[in-house]
Short mmCIF file of C-alpha atoms (C1' of nucleotides) in Angstrom, two decimals:
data_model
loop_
_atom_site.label_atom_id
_atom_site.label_comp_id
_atom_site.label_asym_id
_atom_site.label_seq_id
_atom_site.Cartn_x
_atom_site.Cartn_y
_atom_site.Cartn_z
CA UNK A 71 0.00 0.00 0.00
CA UNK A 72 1.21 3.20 -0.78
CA UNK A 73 1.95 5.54 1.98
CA UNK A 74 1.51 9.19 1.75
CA UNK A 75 1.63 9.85 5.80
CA UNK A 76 4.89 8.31 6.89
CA UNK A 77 7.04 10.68 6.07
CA UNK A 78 5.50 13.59 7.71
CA UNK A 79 7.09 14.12 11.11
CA UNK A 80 3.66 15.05 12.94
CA UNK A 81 2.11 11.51 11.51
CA UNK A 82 5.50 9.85 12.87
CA UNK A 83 5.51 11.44 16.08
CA UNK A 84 1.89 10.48 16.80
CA UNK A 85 2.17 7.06 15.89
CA UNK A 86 5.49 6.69 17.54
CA UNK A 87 3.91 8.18 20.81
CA UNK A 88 0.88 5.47 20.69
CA UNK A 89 3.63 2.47 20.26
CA UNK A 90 5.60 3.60 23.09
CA UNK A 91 2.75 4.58 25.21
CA UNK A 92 1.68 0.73 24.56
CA UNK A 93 4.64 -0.61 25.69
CA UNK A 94 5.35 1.54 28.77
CA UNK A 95 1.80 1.06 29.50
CA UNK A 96 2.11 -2.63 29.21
CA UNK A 97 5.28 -2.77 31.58
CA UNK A 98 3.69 -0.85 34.41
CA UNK A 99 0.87 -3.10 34.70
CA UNK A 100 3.43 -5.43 36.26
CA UNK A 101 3.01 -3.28 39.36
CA UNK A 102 -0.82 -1.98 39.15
CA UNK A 103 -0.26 0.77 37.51
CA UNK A 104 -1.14 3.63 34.73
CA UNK A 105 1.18 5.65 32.98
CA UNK A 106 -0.78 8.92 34.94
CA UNK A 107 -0.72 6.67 38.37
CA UNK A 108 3.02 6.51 37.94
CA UNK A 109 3.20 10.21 36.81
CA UNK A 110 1.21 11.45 39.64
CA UNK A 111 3.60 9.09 42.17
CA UNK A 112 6.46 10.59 40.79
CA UNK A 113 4.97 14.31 40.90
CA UNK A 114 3.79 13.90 44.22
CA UNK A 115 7.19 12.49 45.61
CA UNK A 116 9.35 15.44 44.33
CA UNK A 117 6.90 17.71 45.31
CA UNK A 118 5.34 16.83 48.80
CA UNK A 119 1.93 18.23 49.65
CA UNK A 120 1.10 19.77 46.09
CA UNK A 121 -2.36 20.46 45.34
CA UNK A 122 -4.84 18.42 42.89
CA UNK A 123 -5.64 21.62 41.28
CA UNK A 124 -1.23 22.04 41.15
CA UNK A 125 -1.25 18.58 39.70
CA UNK A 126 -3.19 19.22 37.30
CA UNK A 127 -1.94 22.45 35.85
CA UNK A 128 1.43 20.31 35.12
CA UNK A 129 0.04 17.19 33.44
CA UNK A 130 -2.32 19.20 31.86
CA UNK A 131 -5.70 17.41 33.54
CA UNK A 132 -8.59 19.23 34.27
CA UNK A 133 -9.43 19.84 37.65
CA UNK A 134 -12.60 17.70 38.19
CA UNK A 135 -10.79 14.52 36.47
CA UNK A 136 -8.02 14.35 39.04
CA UNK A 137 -10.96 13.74 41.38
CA UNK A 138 -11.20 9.65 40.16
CA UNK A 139 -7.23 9.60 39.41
CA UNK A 140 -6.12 10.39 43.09
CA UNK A 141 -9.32 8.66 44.67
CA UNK A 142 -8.06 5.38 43.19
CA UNK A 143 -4.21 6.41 44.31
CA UNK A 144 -5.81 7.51 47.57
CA UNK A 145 -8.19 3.75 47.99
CA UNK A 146 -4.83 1.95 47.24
CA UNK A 147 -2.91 3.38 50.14
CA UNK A 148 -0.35 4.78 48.35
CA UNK A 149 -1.20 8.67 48.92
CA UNK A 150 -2.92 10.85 51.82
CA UNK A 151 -4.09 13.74 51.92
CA UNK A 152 -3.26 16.57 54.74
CA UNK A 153 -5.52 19.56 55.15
CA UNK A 154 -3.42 23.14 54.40
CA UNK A 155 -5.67 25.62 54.95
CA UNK A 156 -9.98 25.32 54.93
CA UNK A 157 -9.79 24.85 51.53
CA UNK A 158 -6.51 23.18 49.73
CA UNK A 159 -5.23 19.39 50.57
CA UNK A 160 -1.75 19.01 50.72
CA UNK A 161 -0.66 15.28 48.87
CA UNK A 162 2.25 13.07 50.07
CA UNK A 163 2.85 9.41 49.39
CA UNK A 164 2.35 6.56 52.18
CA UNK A 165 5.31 4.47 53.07
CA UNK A 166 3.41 2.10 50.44
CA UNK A 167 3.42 5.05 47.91
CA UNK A 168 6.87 5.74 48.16
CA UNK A 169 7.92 1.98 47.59
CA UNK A 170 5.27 1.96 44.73
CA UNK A 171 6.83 5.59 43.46
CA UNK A 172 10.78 3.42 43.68
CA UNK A 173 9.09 0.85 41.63
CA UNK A 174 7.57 2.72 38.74
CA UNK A 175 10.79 5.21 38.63
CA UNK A 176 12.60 1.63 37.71
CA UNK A 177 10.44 0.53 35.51
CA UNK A 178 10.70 4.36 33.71
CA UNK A 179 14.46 4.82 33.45
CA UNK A 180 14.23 0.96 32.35
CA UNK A 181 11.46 1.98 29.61
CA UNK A 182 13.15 5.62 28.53
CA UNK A 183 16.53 3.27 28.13
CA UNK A 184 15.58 1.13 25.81
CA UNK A 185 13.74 3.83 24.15
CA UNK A 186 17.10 5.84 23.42
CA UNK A 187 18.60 1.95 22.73
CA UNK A 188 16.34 1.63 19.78
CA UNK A 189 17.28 5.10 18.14
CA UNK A 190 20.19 5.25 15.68
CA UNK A 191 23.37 6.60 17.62
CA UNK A 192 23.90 9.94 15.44
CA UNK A 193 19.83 11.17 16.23
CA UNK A 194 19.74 9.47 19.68
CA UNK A 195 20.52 12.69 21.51
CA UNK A 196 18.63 15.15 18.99
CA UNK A 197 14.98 13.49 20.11
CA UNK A 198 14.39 15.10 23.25
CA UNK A 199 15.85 19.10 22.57
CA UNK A 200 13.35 18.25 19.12
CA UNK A 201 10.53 17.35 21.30
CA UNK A 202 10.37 20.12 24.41
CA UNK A 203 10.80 22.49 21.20
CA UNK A 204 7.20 21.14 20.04
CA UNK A 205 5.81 21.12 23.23
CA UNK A 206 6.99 24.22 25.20
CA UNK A 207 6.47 26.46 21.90
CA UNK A 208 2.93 25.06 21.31
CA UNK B 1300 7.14 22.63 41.15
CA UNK B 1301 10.05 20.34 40.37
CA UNK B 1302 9.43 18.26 37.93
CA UNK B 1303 10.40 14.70 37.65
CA UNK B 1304 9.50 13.72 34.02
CA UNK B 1305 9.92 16.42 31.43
CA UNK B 1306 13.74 15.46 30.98
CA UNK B 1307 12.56 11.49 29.97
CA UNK B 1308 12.19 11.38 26.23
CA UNK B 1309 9.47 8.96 26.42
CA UNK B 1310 7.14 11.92 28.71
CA UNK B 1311 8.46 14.52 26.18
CA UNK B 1312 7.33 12.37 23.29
CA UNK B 1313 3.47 11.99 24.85
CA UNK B 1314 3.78 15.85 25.77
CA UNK B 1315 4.61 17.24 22.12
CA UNK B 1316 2.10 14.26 20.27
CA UNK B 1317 -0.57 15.66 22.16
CA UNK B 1318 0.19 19.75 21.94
CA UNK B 1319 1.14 18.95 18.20
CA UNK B 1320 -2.29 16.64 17.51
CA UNK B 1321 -4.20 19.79 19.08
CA UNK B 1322 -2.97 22.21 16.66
CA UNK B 1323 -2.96 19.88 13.53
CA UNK B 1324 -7.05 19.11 15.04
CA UNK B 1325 -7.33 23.05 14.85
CA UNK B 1326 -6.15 23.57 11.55
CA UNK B 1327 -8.23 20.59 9.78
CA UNK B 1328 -11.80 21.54 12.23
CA UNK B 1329 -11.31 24.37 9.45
CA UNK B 1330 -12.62 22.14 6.85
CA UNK B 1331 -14.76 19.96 8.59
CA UNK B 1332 -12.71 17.28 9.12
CA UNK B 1333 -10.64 15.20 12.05
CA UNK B 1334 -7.25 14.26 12.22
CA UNK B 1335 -8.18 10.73 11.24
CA UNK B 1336 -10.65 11.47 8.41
CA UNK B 1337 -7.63 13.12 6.82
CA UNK B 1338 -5.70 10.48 6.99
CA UNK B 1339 -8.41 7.99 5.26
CA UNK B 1340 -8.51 11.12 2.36
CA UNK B 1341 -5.00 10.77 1.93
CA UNK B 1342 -4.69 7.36 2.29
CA UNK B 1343 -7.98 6.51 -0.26
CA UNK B 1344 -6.38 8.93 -2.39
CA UNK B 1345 -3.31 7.33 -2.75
CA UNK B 1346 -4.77 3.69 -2.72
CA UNK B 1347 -7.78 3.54 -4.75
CA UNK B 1348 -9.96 1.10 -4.51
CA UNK B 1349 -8.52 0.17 -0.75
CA UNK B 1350 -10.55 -2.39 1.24
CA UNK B 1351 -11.76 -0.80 5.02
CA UNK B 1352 -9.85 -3.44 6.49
CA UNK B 1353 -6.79 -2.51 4.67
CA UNK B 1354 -6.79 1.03 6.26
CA UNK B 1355 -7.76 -0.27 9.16
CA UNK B 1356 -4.19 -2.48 8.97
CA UNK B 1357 -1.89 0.61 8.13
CA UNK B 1358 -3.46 2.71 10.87
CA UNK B 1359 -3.97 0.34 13.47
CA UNK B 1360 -7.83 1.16 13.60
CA UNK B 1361 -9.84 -1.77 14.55
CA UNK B 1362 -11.96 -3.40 11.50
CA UNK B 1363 -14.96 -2.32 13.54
CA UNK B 1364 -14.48 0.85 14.60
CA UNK B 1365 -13.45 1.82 10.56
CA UNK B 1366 -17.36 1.34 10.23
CA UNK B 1367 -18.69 4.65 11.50
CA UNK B 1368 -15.36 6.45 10.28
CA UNK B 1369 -16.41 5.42 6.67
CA UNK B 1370 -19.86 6.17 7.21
CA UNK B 1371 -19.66 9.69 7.71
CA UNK B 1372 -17.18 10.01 5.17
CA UNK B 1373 -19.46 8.30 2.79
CA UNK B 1374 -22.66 10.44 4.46
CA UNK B 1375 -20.42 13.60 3.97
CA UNK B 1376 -20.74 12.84 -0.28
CA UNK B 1377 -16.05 12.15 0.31
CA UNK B 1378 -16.15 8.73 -0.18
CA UNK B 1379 -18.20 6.00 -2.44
CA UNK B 1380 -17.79 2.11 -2.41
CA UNK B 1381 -17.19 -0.11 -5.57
CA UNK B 1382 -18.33 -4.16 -4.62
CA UNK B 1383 -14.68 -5.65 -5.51
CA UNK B 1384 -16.34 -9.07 -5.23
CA UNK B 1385 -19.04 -10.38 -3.43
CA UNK B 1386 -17.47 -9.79 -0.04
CA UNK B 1387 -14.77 -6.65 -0.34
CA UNK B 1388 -15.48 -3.42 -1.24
CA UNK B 1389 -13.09 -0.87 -2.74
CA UNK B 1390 -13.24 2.72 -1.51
CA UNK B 1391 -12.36 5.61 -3.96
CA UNK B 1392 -13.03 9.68 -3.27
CA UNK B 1393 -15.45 11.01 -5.13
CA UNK B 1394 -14.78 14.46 -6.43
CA UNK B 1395 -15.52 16.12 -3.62
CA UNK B 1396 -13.77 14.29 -1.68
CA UNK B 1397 -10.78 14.38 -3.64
CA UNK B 1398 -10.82 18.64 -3.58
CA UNK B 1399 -11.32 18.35 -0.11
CA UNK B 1400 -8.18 15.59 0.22
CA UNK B 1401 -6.31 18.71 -1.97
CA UNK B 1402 -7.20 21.39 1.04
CA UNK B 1403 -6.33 18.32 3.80
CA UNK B 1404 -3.42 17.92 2.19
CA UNK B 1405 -2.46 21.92 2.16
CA UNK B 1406 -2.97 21.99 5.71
CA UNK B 1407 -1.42 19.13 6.86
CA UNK B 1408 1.98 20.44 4.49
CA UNK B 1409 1.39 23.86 6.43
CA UNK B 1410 1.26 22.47 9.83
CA UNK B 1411 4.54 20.33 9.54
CA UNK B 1412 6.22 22.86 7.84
CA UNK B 1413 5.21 24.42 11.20
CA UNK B 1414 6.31 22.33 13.42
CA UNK B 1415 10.04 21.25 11.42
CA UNK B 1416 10.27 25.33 11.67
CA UNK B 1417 10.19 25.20 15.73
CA UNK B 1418 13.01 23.09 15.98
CA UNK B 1419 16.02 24.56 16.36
CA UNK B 1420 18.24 23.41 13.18
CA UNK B 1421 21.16 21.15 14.52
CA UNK B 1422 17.88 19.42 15.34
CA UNK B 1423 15.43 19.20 13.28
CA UNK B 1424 16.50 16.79 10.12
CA UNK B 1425 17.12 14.03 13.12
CA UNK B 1426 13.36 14.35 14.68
CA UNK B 1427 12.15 12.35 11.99
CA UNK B 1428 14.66 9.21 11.58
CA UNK B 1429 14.36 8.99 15.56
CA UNK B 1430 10.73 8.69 15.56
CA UNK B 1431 10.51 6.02 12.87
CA UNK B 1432 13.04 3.91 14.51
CA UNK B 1433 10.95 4.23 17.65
CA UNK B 1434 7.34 3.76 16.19
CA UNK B 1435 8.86 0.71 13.19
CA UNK B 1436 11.03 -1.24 15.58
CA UNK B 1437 8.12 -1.55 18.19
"C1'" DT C 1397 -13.22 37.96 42.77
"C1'" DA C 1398 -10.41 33.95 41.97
"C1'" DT C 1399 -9.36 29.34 43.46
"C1'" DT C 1400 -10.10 24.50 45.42
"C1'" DG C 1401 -12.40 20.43 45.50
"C1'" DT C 1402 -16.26 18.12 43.97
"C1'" DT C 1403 -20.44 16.07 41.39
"C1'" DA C 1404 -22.72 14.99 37.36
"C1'" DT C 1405 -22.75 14.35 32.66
"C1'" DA C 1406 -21.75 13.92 27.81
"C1'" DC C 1407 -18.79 12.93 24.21
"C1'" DT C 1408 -15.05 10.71 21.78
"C1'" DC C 1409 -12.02 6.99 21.12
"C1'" DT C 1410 -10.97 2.37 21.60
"C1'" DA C 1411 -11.51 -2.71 22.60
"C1'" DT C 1412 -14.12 -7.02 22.41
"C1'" DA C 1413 -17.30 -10.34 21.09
"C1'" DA C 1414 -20.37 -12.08 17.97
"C1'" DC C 1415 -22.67 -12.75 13.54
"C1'" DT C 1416 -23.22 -13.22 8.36
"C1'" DA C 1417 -21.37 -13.90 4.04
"C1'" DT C 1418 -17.70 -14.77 0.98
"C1'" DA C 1419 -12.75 -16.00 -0.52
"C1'" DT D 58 -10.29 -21.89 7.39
"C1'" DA D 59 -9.40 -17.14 7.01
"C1'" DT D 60 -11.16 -12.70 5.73
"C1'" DA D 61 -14.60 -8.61 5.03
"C1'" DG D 62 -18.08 -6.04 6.75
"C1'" DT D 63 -21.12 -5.15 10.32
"C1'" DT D 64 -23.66 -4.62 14.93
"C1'" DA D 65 -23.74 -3.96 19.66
"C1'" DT D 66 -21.59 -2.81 23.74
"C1'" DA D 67 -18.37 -1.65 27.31
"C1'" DG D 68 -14.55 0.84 28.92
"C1'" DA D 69 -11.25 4.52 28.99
"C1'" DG D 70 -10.17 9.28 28.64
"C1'" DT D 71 -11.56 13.87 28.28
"C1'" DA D 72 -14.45 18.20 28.33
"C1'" DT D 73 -18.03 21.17 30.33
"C1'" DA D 74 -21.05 23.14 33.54
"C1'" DA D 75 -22.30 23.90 37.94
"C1'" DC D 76 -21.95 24.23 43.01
"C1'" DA D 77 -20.21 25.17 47.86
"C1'" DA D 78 -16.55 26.73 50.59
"C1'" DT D 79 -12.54 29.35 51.15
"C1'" DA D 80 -8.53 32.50 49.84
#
DNA sequence: TATTGTTATACTCTATAACTATA
DNA sequence: TATAGTTATAGAGTATAACAATA
């Protein structure tokens, strides 16, 4: 079949981003998790008693659909919740948390390694200045 | 807030598919059409006489879910069906849909011009090769 | 007046199973 | 026996509006 799409870098970036969503997706199930469960662990542990509403502003999540994401973190044990003021909850992880948060950093730096592995030497370090161009500048 | 992820290729890769697919879904809502109905234009286009399970194949669409994709494009006047044989049916654009392939394909040409244009040079011809060995080697 | 957390809801996209008919 | 097209349905993920309470 001929392919008119392939060679477009927006076509190949999309596509690429699906595969490897797949297969990060597919290794964090190992240890219960989604690729916004581990996200949210790893926010949450650099960044001890953020906000939801914080949260969401970086992973770009609106407000009222971090509600289910951090009730499910929260029903697993693995985050609490303290009160700051009358209105905003501070997050932090559990002791469970943490060790989940250990476990899905592993399974990243595992993931992003043999991401880089599969790359071509010569373009392996051009992907990521490439990318945060797209993004930052959108 | 510190931030634990925007430094893993992998995150930046999710990050700038989804700002990117946003802008390109912009740009083609100007005509009417989604992201994915432009790539069935193209791809017809290109392939006439294409089964729905072939396009299904190249862009990993499930056989069913190409049903109601098809349908509006068919609904919209785009598309038209030709019985191959008593089971297949090849899809061709009609000539509306193959003017409004012509103005997909302008903006979709616009766009990643675009987005090759953000990326600072030493860059930008590598974006491309690294993506395809990430997406094709899967 | 803006922000936080929340509920409810709708919409899109995707995945799965099943069925018919044909190659 | 495998494939094409289809239907129905369920599950994610996401977007929007609204509300109460607080800053």
């Amino acid at each position: 079949m001929h392919d008119p799409l392939s060679h477009y870098p927006g076509y190949s970036l999309r596509r690429a981003a699906n595969a490897t969503a797949a297969e990060l997706a597919a290794r964090l199930s190992d240890i219960g998790l989604k690729q916004v469960d581990a996200s949210l662990l790893l926010l949450i542990g650099a960044n001890p008693d953020v906000t939801a509403s914080a949260l969401g502003r970086e992973l770009d999540i609106q407000r009222a659909n971090m509600v289910p994401l951090l009730k499910r973190l929260e029903d697993g044990g693995l985050i609490d919740r303290n009160p700051l003021d009358g209105k905003s909850q501070g997050l932090v992880l559990t002791a469970d948390g943490e060790d989940r948060r250990k476990e899905a950093l592993a399974i990243i730096e595992a993931f992003e390694s043999a991401l880089l592995a599969r790359i071509p030497a010569d373009h392996r370090h051009h992907l990521l200045p490439a990318l945060q161009a797209l993004w930052r500048n959108a």
